[in-house]
mmCIF file of C-alpha atoms and ligand atoms in Angstrom:
data_model
loop_
_atom_site.group_PDB
_atom_site.id
_atom_site.type_symbol
_atom_site.label_atom_id
_atom_site.label_comp_id
_atom_site.label_asym_id
_atom_site.label_seq_id
_atom_site.Cartn_x
_atom_site.Cartn_y
_atom_site.Cartn_z
ATOM 1 C CA MET A 8 27.401 69.945 -77.912
ATOM 2 C CA PRO A 9 28.702 71.963 -74.910
ATOM 3 C CA GLU A 10 32.387 72.810 -74.983
ATOM 4 C CA LEU A 11 34.822 70.502 -73.248
ATOM 5 C CA ARG A 12 35.198 72.377 -69.987
ATOM 6 C CA SER A 13 31.454 72.402 -69.330
ATOM 7 C CA ARG A 14 30.405 68.975 -70.623
ATOM 8 C CA LEU A 15 29.786 67.706 -67.099
ATOM 9 C CA ALA A 16 28.872 71.077 -65.587
ATOM 10 C CA GLY A 17 26.990 70.568 -62.346
ATOM 11 C CA VAL A 18 27.545 66.783 -62.265
ATOM 12 C CA PRO A 19 28.822 65.770 -58.818
ATOM 13 C CA VAL A 20 31.603 63.141 -59.027
ATOM 14 C CA LEU A 21 32.976 61.744 -55.786
ATOM 15 C CA ASN A 22 36.391 60.120 -55.371
ATOM 16 C CA LEU A 23 36.467 57.419 -52.701
ATOM 17 C CA PHE A 24 39.947 55.871 -52.462
ATOM 18 C CA PHE A 25 40.529 53.279 -49.742
ATOM 19 C CA GLU A 26 44.076 52.556 -51.002
ATOM 20 C CA PRO A 27 46.945 54.976 -51.661
ATOM 21 C CA SER A 28 47.215 56.467 -55.129
ATOM 22 C CA THR A 29 49.113 59.264 -56.815
ATOM 23 C CA ARG A 30 48.593 58.859 -60.576
ATOM 24 C CA THR A 31 45.013 57.571 -60.675
ATOM 25 C CA SER A 32 43.561 59.824 -57.990
ATOM 26 C CA THR A 33 45.228 62.979 -59.324
ATOM 27 C CA SER A 34 44.382 62.309 -62.942
ATOM 28 C CA PHE A 35 40.750 61.542 -62.108
ATOM 29 C CA LEU A 36 40.521 64.851 -60.228
ATOM 30 C CA LEU A 37 42.111 66.738 -63.124
ATOM 31 C CA ALA A 38 39.833 64.972 -65.596
ATOM 32 C CA GLU A 39 36.745 65.827 -63.524
ATOM 33 C CA GLN A 40 37.807 69.470 -63.320
ATOM 34 C CA ARG A 41 38.552 69.655 -67.049
ATOM 35 C CA VAL A 42 35.054 68.508 -67.978
ATOM 36 C CA GLY A 43 33.507 70.916 -65.473
ATOM 37 C CA ALA A 44 32.188 68.351 -62.974
ATOM 38 C CA ASP A 45 31.776 69.129 -59.279
ATOM 39 C CA ALA A 46 34.818 67.106 -58.201
ATOM 40 C CA LEU A 47 34.543 65.875 -54.598
ATOM 41 C CA VAL A 48 36.973 63.867 -52.480
ATOM 42 C CA LEU A 49 35.867 61.801 -49.496
ATOM 43 C CA PRO A 50 38.869 60.265 -47.688
ATOM 44 C CA PRO A 51 37.305 57.134 -46.115
ATOM 45 C CA GLY A 52 39.329 57.586 -42.911
ATOM 46 C CA GLU A 53 37.717 60.999 -42.390
ATOM 47 C CA SER A 54 34.186 59.835 -43.243
ATOM 48 C CA SER A 55 31.371 58.511 -41.051
ATOM 49 C CA LEU A 56 32.418 54.984 -42.013
ATOM 50 C CA GLY A 57 34.626 55.426 -38.957
ATOM 51 C CA LYS A 58 31.477 55.894 -36.835
ATOM 52 C CA GLY A 59 30.027 52.588 -37.983
ATOM 53 C CA GLU A 60 27.980 53.744 -40.960
ATOM 54 C CA THR A 61 27.883 50.979 -43.562
ATOM 55 C CA ILE A 62 29.233 51.526 -47.048
ATOM 56 C CA ALA A 63 25.713 50.852 -48.434
ATOM 57 C CA ASP A 64 24.246 53.598 -46.236
ATOM 58 C CA THR A 65 27.124 55.891 -47.184
ATOM 59 C CA VAL A 66 26.414 55.571 -50.897
ATOM 60 C CA LEU A 67 22.643 55.982 -50.348
ATOM 61 C CA THR A 68 23.495 59.233 -48.581
ATOM 62 C CA LEU A 69 25.773 60.365 -51.407
ATOM 63 C CA ALA A 70 23.120 59.547 -54.009
ATOM 64 C CA ALA A 71 20.566 61.584 -52.029
ATOM 65 C CA MET A 72 22.910 64.577 -52.380
ATOM 66 C CA GLY A 73 22.933 64.105 -56.137
ATOM 67 C CA VAL A 74 26.304 62.390 -56.588
ATOM 68 C CA ARG A 75 26.097 60.680 -59.993
ATOM 69 C CA ILE A 76 29.519 59.053 -60.329
ATOM 70 C CA LEU A 77 31.656 57.329 -57.687
ATOM 71 C CA VAL A 78 35.321 56.708 -58.507
ATOM 72 C CA THR A 79 36.663 54.108 -56.137
ATOM 73 C CA ARG A 80 39.799 52.153 -55.343
ATOM 74 C CA HIS A 81 39.843 49.356 -52.789
ATOM 75 C CA GLN A 82 42.140 46.564 -51.656
ATOM 76 C CA ALA A 83 39.337 43.979 -52.041
ATOM 77 C CA SER A 84 38.723 42.490 -55.485
ATOM 78 C CA GLY A 85 35.074 43.018 -56.444
ATOM 79 C CA PHE A 86 34.498 46.032 -54.178
ATOM 80 C CA PRO A 87 33.375 48.400 -57.012
ATOM 81 C CA ALA A 88 30.869 45.779 -58.246
ATOM 82 C CA ARG A 89 29.404 45.478 -54.739
ATOM 83 C CA LEU A 90 29.281 49.266 -54.440
ATOM 84 C CA ALA A 91 27.393 49.449 -57.739
ATOM 85 C CA GLU A 92 24.672 47.198 -56.288
ATOM 86 C CA ALA A 93 23.986 49.782 -53.567
ATOM 87 C CA PHE A 94 24.469 52.962 -55.632
ATOM 88 C CA SER A 95 21.959 54.310 -58.140
ATOM 89 C CA GLY A 96 24.593 56.183 -60.207
ATOM 90 C CA HIS A 97 27.743 55.067 -62.019
ATOM 91 C CA VAL A 98 30.738 53.445 -60.318
ATOM 92 C CA ILE A 99 34.198 53.656 -61.906
ATOM 93 C CA ASN A 100 36.750 51.073 -60.816
ATOM 94 C CA ALA A 101 40.035 52.872 -60.107
ATOM 95 C CA GLY A 102 41.715 49.591 -59.116
ATOM 96 C CA ASP A 103 40.361 46.742 -56.970
ATOM 97 C CA GLY A 104 42.650 44.252 -55.257
ATOM 98 C CA GLN A 105 44.251 41.896 -57.732
ATOM 99 C CA HIS A 106 41.237 42.021 -60.039
ATOM 100 C CA ALA A 107 41.186 44.976 -62.452
ATOM 101 C CA HIS A 108 42.401 48.489 -63.200
ATOM 102 C CA PRO A 109 40.424 49.330 -66.334
ATOM 103 C CA THR A 110 41.373 52.983 -66.829
ATOM 104 C CA GLN A 111 45.079 52.102 -66.481
ATOM 105 C CA ALA A 112 44.651 49.591 -69.305
ATOM 106 C CA LEU A 113 42.850 52.214 -71.415
ATOM 107 C CA LEU A 114 45.708 54.697 -71.036
ATOM 108 C CA ASP A 115 48.219 51.938 -71.799
ATOM 109 C CA LEU A 116 46.277 51.039 -74.949
ATOM 110 C CA LEU A 117 46.212 54.713 -75.955
ATOM 111 C CA THR A 118 50.004 54.854 -75.470
ATOM 112 C CA LEU A 119 50.429 51.868 -77.801
ATOM 113 C CA ARG A 120 47.957 53.244 -80.336
ATOM 114 C CA ARG A 121 49.699 56.625 -80.423
ATOM 115 C CA GLU A 122 53.063 54.901 -80.816
ATOM 116 C CA PHE A 123 52.243 52.318 -83.466
ATOM 117 C CA GLY A 124 48.985 53.579 -85.025
ATOM 118 C CA ARG A 125 47.294 50.277 -84.141
ATOM 119 C CA ILE A 126 47.022 47.575 -81.482
ATOM 120 C CA ALA A 127 46.213 44.604 -83.738
ATOM 121 C CA ASP A 128 49.142 42.240 -84.291
ATOM 122 C CA LEU A 129 51.466 44.026 -81.889
ATOM 123 C CA HIS A 130 53.512 41.676 -79.714
ATOM 124 C CA VAL A 131 53.360 42.957 -76.142
ATOM 125 C CA GLY A 132 55.345 41.425 -73.274
ATOM 126 C CA ILE A 133 54.242 41.877 -69.666
ATOM 127 C CA VAL A 134 56.946 40.989 -67.175
ATOM 128 C CA GLY A 135 57.000 40.509 -63.432
ATOM 129 C CA ASP A 136 54.427 39.948 -60.747
ATOM 130 C CA ILE A 137 51.539 39.010 -63.037
ATOM 131 C CA LEU A 138 49.738 36.968 -60.366
ATOM 132 C CA HIS A 139 49.082 39.957 -58.107
ATOM 133 C CA SER A 140 48.657 42.549 -60.857
ATOM 134 C CA ARG A 141 45.277 44.104 -61.640
ATOM 135 C CA VAL A 142 47.081 46.162 -64.301
ATOM 136 C CA ALA A 143 48.217 42.985 -66.083
ATOM 137 C CA ARG A 144 44.741 41.441 -65.925
ATOM 138 C CA SER A 145 43.046 44.503 -67.433
ATOM 139 C CA ASN A 146 45.724 44.891 -70.078
ATOM 140 C CA ILE A 147 45.459 41.246 -71.128
ATOM 141 C CA VAL A 148 41.708 41.711 -71.675
ATOM 142 C CA GLY A 149 42.135 44.957 -73.642
ATOM 143 C CA LEU A 150 45.096 43.798 -75.705
ATOM 144 C CA ARG A 151 43.352 40.568 -76.721
ATOM 145 C CA MET A 152 40.093 42.370 -77.555
ATOM 146 C CA LEU A 153 42.037 44.616 -79.927
ATOM 147 C CA GLY A 154 44.050 41.813 -81.511
ATOM 148 C CA ALA A 155 47.507 42.066 -79.921
ATOM 149 C CA ARG A 156 49.614 39.011 -79.085
ATOM 150 C CA VAL A 157 50.613 38.857 -75.422
ATOM 151 C CA THR A 158 53.571 37.103 -73.792
ATOM 152 C CA LEU A 159 53.603 36.996 -69.999
ATOM 153 C CA ILE A 160 57.048 36.610 -68.457
ATOM 154 C CA GLY A 161 57.939 35.741 -64.871
ATOM 155 C CA PRO A 162 58.903 33.023 -62.403
ATOM 156 C CA PRO A 163 56.332 30.278 -61.623
ATOM 157 C CA THR A 164 55.577 31.753 -58.188
ATOM 158 C CA LEU A 165 54.478 35.064 -59.723
ATOM 159 C CA LEU A 166 53.115 33.671 -62.996
ATOM 160 C CA PRO A 167 51.225 30.368 -62.947
ATOM 161 C CA GLU A 168 51.100 28.373 -66.180
ATOM 162 C CA THR A 169 47.286 28.577 -65.993
ATOM 163 C CA MET A 170 47.452 32.234 -67.086
ATOM 164 C CA ALA A 171 48.303 31.107 -70.633
ATOM 165 C CA GLY A 172 45.368 31.172 -73.034
ATOM 166 C CA ASP A 173 44.215 32.095 -76.501
ATOM 167 C CA GLY A 174 46.830 34.539 -77.816
ATOM 168 C CA VAL A 175 48.506 34.666 -74.397
ATOM 169 C CA ALA A 176 51.804 32.790 -73.943
ATOM 170 C CA VAL A 177 53.723 32.170 -70.715
ATOM 171 C CA GLU A 178 57.518 32.412 -70.857
ATOM 172 C CA ARG A 179 60.112 32.108 -68.108
ATOM 173 C CA ARG A 180 63.155 33.574 -69.921
ATOM 174 C CA LEU A 181 62.955 37.335 -70.403
ATOM 175 C CA ASP A 182 66.153 37.541 -72.453
ATOM 176 C CA ALA A 183 64.771 35.135 -75.054
ATOM 177 C CA VAL A 184 61.598 37.188 -75.544
ATOM 178 C CA LEU A 185 63.018 40.733 -75.583
ATOM 179 C CA PRO A 186 64.217 40.856 -79.233
ATOM 180 C CA HIS A 187 60.738 39.845 -80.480
ATOM 181 C CA LEU A 188 58.615 42.461 -78.714
ATOM 182 C CA ASP A 189 57.057 45.706 -79.929
ATOM 183 C CA ALA A 190 56.398 46.793 -76.353
ATOM 184 C CA LEU A 191 57.456 45.616 -72.928
ATOM 185 C CA MET A 192 55.290 46.419 -69.905
ATOM 186 C CA LEU A 193 57.154 46.246 -66.606
ATOM 187 C CA LEU A 194 55.167 45.671 -63.424
ATOM 188 C CA ARG A 195 55.928 46.659 -59.877
ATOM 189 C CA VAL A 196 56.826 43.806 -57.534
ATOM 190 C CA GLN A 197 53.951 44.256 -55.076
ATOM 191 C CA ARG A 198 55.596 43.341 -51.826
ATOM 192 C CA GLU A 199 52.475 44.429 -49.893
ATOM 193 C CA ARG A 200 50.330 41.795 -51.678
ATOM 194 C CA ILE A 201 52.807 38.903 -51.744
ATOM 195 C CA ALA A 202 52.943 36.254 -49.058
ATOM 196 C CA GLY A 203 56.648 35.803 -48.164
ATOM 197 C CA ALA A 204 56.961 32.322 -49.635
ATOM 198 C CA SER A 205 55.905 33.256 -53.164
ATOM 199 C CA LEU A 206 58.473 36.007 -53.739
ATOM 200 C CA PRO A 207 61.896 34.938 -54.981
ATOM 201 C CA SER A 208 64.673 36.895 -53.252
ATOM 202 C CA LEU A 209 65.005 40.339 -54.793
ATOM 203 C CA ASP A 210 68.487 39.333 -56.016
ATOM 204 C CA ASP A 211 67.041 36.291 -57.784
ATOM 205 C CA TYR A 212 64.231 38.408 -59.218
ATOM 206 C CA ALA A 213 66.683 41.024 -60.502
ATOM 207 C CA ARG A 214 68.913 38.349 -62.056
ATOM 208 C CA GLY A 215 66.011 36.936 -64.055
ATOM 209 C CA TYR A 216 63.700 39.832 -64.748
ATOM 210 C CA ARG A 217 65.069 43.311 -63.955
ATOM 211 C CA LEU A 218 65.363 45.545 -67.012
ATOM 212 C CA ASP A 219 68.983 46.718 -66.919
ATOM 213 C CA ALA A 220 71.280 48.161 -69.592
ATOM 214 C CA HIS A 221 72.171 44.697 -70.940
ATOM 215 C CA ARG A 222 68.518 43.685 -71.367
ATOM 216 C CA LEU A 223 67.564 47.093 -72.767
ATOM 217 C CA ALA A 224 70.071 46.487 -75.561
ATOM 218 C CA LEU A 225 68.299 43.219 -76.455
ATOM 219 C CA LEU A 226 65.080 45.052 -77.414
ATOM 220 C CA ALA A 227 64.364 45.779 -81.073
ATOM 221 C CA PRO A 228 65.209 49.385 -82.048
ATOM 222 C CA HIS A 229 61.523 50.307 -82.479
ATOM 223 C CA ALA A 230 60.335 48.717 -79.197
ATOM 224 C CA ILE A 231 59.022 50.767 -76.294
ATOM 225 C CA VAL A 232 59.095 50.154 -72.528
ATOM 226 C CA MET A 233 56.135 50.978 -70.284
ATOM 227 C CA HIS A 234 55.404 50.879 -66.554
ATOM 228 C CA PRO A 235 52.120 51.802 -64.819
ATOM 229 C CA GLY A 236 53.982 53.240 -61.844
ATOM 230 C CA PRO A 237 54.927 53.497 -59.102
ATOM 231 C CA TYR A 238 58.212 51.776 -59.958
ATOM 232 C CA ASN A 239 60.802 50.321 -57.604
ATOM 233 C CA ARG A 240 64.233 51.581 -58.665
ATOM 234 C CA GLY A 241 66.696 48.711 -58.588
ATOM 235 C CA VAL A 242 63.996 46.009 -58.383
ATOM 236 C CA GLU A 243 62.172 45.723 -61.717
ATOM 237 C CA LEU A 244 64.273 48.344 -63.519
ATOM 238 C CA THR A 245 67.572 50.186 -63.217
ATOM 239 C CA GLU A 246 68.460 53.825 -63.793
ATOM 240 C CA ALA A 247 69.755 52.856 -67.263
ATOM 241 C CA LEU A 248 66.157 52.939 -68.485
ATOM 242 C CA PHE A 249 65.406 56.588 -67.726
ATOM 243 C CA PRO A 250 67.494 58.245 -70.479
ATOM 244 C CA SER A 251 66.462 55.598 -73.009
ATOM 245 C CA PRO A 252 64.356 56.797 -75.984
ATOM 246 C CA ALA A 253 62.266 53.634 -75.486
ATOM 247 C CA TRP A 254 60.926 54.718 -72.061
ATOM 248 C CA ARG A 255 57.246 55.808 -72.279
ATOM 249 C CA TYR A 256 56.261 56.193 -68.606
ATOM 250 C CA ALA A 257 55.615 59.965 -68.868
ATOM 251 C CA HIS A 258 53.427 59.447 -71.965
ATOM 252 C CA GLN A 259 51.336 56.912 -70.069
ATOM 253 C CA VAL A 260 50.851 59.240 -67.118
ATOM 254 C CA ARG A 261 49.956 62.146 -69.422
ATOM 255 C CA TYR A 262 47.326 60.096 -71.290
ATOM 256 C CA GLY A 263 45.654 59.239 -67.988
ATOM 257 C CA VAL A 264 43.856 62.594 -67.923
ATOM 258 C CA PRO A 265 42.188 62.548 -71.382
ATOM 259 C CA VAL A 266 41.350 58.855 -71.021
ATOM 260 C CA ARG A 267 39.545 59.511 -67.739
ATOM 261 C CA MET A 268 37.817 62.573 -69.222
ATOM 262 C CA ALA A 269 36.531 60.292 -71.980
ATOM 263 C CA VAL A 270 35.274 57.711 -69.472
ATOM 264 C CA LEU A 271 33.385 60.381 -67.511
ATOM 265 C CA GLU A 272 31.949 61.831 -70.712
ATOM 266 C CA ALA A 273 30.875 58.388 -71.965
ATOM 267 C CA LEU A 274 29.042 57.620 -68.714
ATOM 268 C CA ILE A 275 27.052 60.846 -68.716
ATOM 269 C CA HIS A 276 26.564 61.502 -72.446
ATOM 270 C CA GLY A 277 27.213 58.112 -74.062
ATOM 271 C CA ILE A 278 29.768 57.172 -76.671
ATOM 272 C CA PRO A 279 29.359 59.000 -80.033
ATOM 273 C CA GLY A 280 27.719 56.626 -82.496
ATOM 274 C CA GLU A 281 26.621 54.237 -79.747
ATOM 275 C CA VAL A 282 23.050 53.014 -80.041
ATOM 276 C CA VAL A 283 21.378 53.284 -76.639
ATOM 277 C CA GLN A 284 18.689 50.554 -76.331
HETATM 278 N N1 LIG B 310 49.270 53.321 -61.903
HETATM 279 C C1 LIG B 310 48.624 53.533 -60.750
HETATM 280 O O1 LIG B 310 47.532 52.995 -60.481
HETATM 281 O O2 LIG B 310 49.282 54.397 -59.905
HETATM 282 P P1 LIG B 310 48.685 54.931 -58.525
HETATM 283 O O3 LIG B 310 48.649 53.761 -57.576
HETATM 284 O O4 LIG B 310 49.630 56.009 -58.067
HETATM 285 O O5 LIG B 310 47.307 55.444 -58.771
#
C-alpha cells in the first residue's frame, strides 16, 4: 500500500466549478494534493466552453489527456449525472442545484460520528430553507441510512409537508423541538434560489427560526449545532452562537479534507473490504 501522500500519484483530477465555492473547492484541492494527485482547475469562464465547445466535447478532450476524475459543481440539478454519461472516468458531485451535495453530507456524518460515537438513534434537526437545500437532501439520505431520526423544521413555504417520510418528521415550531435534539443543523437561507413569493420576510424568518441566545439555551446540554456554510449573520443565526461550546462549524470544515481524500481514494483504489464484482 503506497503511503498517503502518493496514493493517487500521477492521477489527474480536474475541478470544474460552475458555481461559487470556498469550502468545497478548497478542500477538494487540498485533498487532491494530499493524496498526490495531479490537481487541475478549469474555471469554466476561462475555458473553450466560451467559444461554443459543448460540455460533452470538453470532457472527451479532458479524458483524452488522461483526466480520470472530474469534480464538478453546477447550478442545474442532475448536471453531474449528465456529465458522467459523456465522461469515461469518475465524476464527483460537489453540489448540483437543489438536488445533492454528497461530500458535504459525508463530512457532516463524520462530525456527528466523532461527537457521539454513532449515528444510529441520534435525533437530528435540520432547520430553515429545506426546499432549496441540496445539503438537507443529502443529509436526510445519509442520516436515515445510518439509523438517525430526522426532524425538519421550517415554514410551509420553505418546507412542504410532502418532505415528511419514514423516520423524517416535519415540524413548524423550532422552540418545541430544540430541547429534544442531539444535533441541530442550520441551513443558509438561499436568497439566490428563492422566488420572491416563497420567502417570508427576513424579520418573520428570524422570529420563527433564527438561532439566537434564547433558543440556544433551549438546547440540551450535550447537543451540538452545525452549519454547512456559508452562513448569513443575523439571518439564520446570531453572534451569540460563535462562543458557544455547542458550535461545530470549524470541525465540519476541517473534516471536509479527509472525507474528500477518502472519496478520491475509494474511486481509484476501492473501499477496503469491498468485493469488486
Ligand atoms: N458548504 C459548502 O458547500 O460551501 P461552499 O459553497 O463554500 O463550497
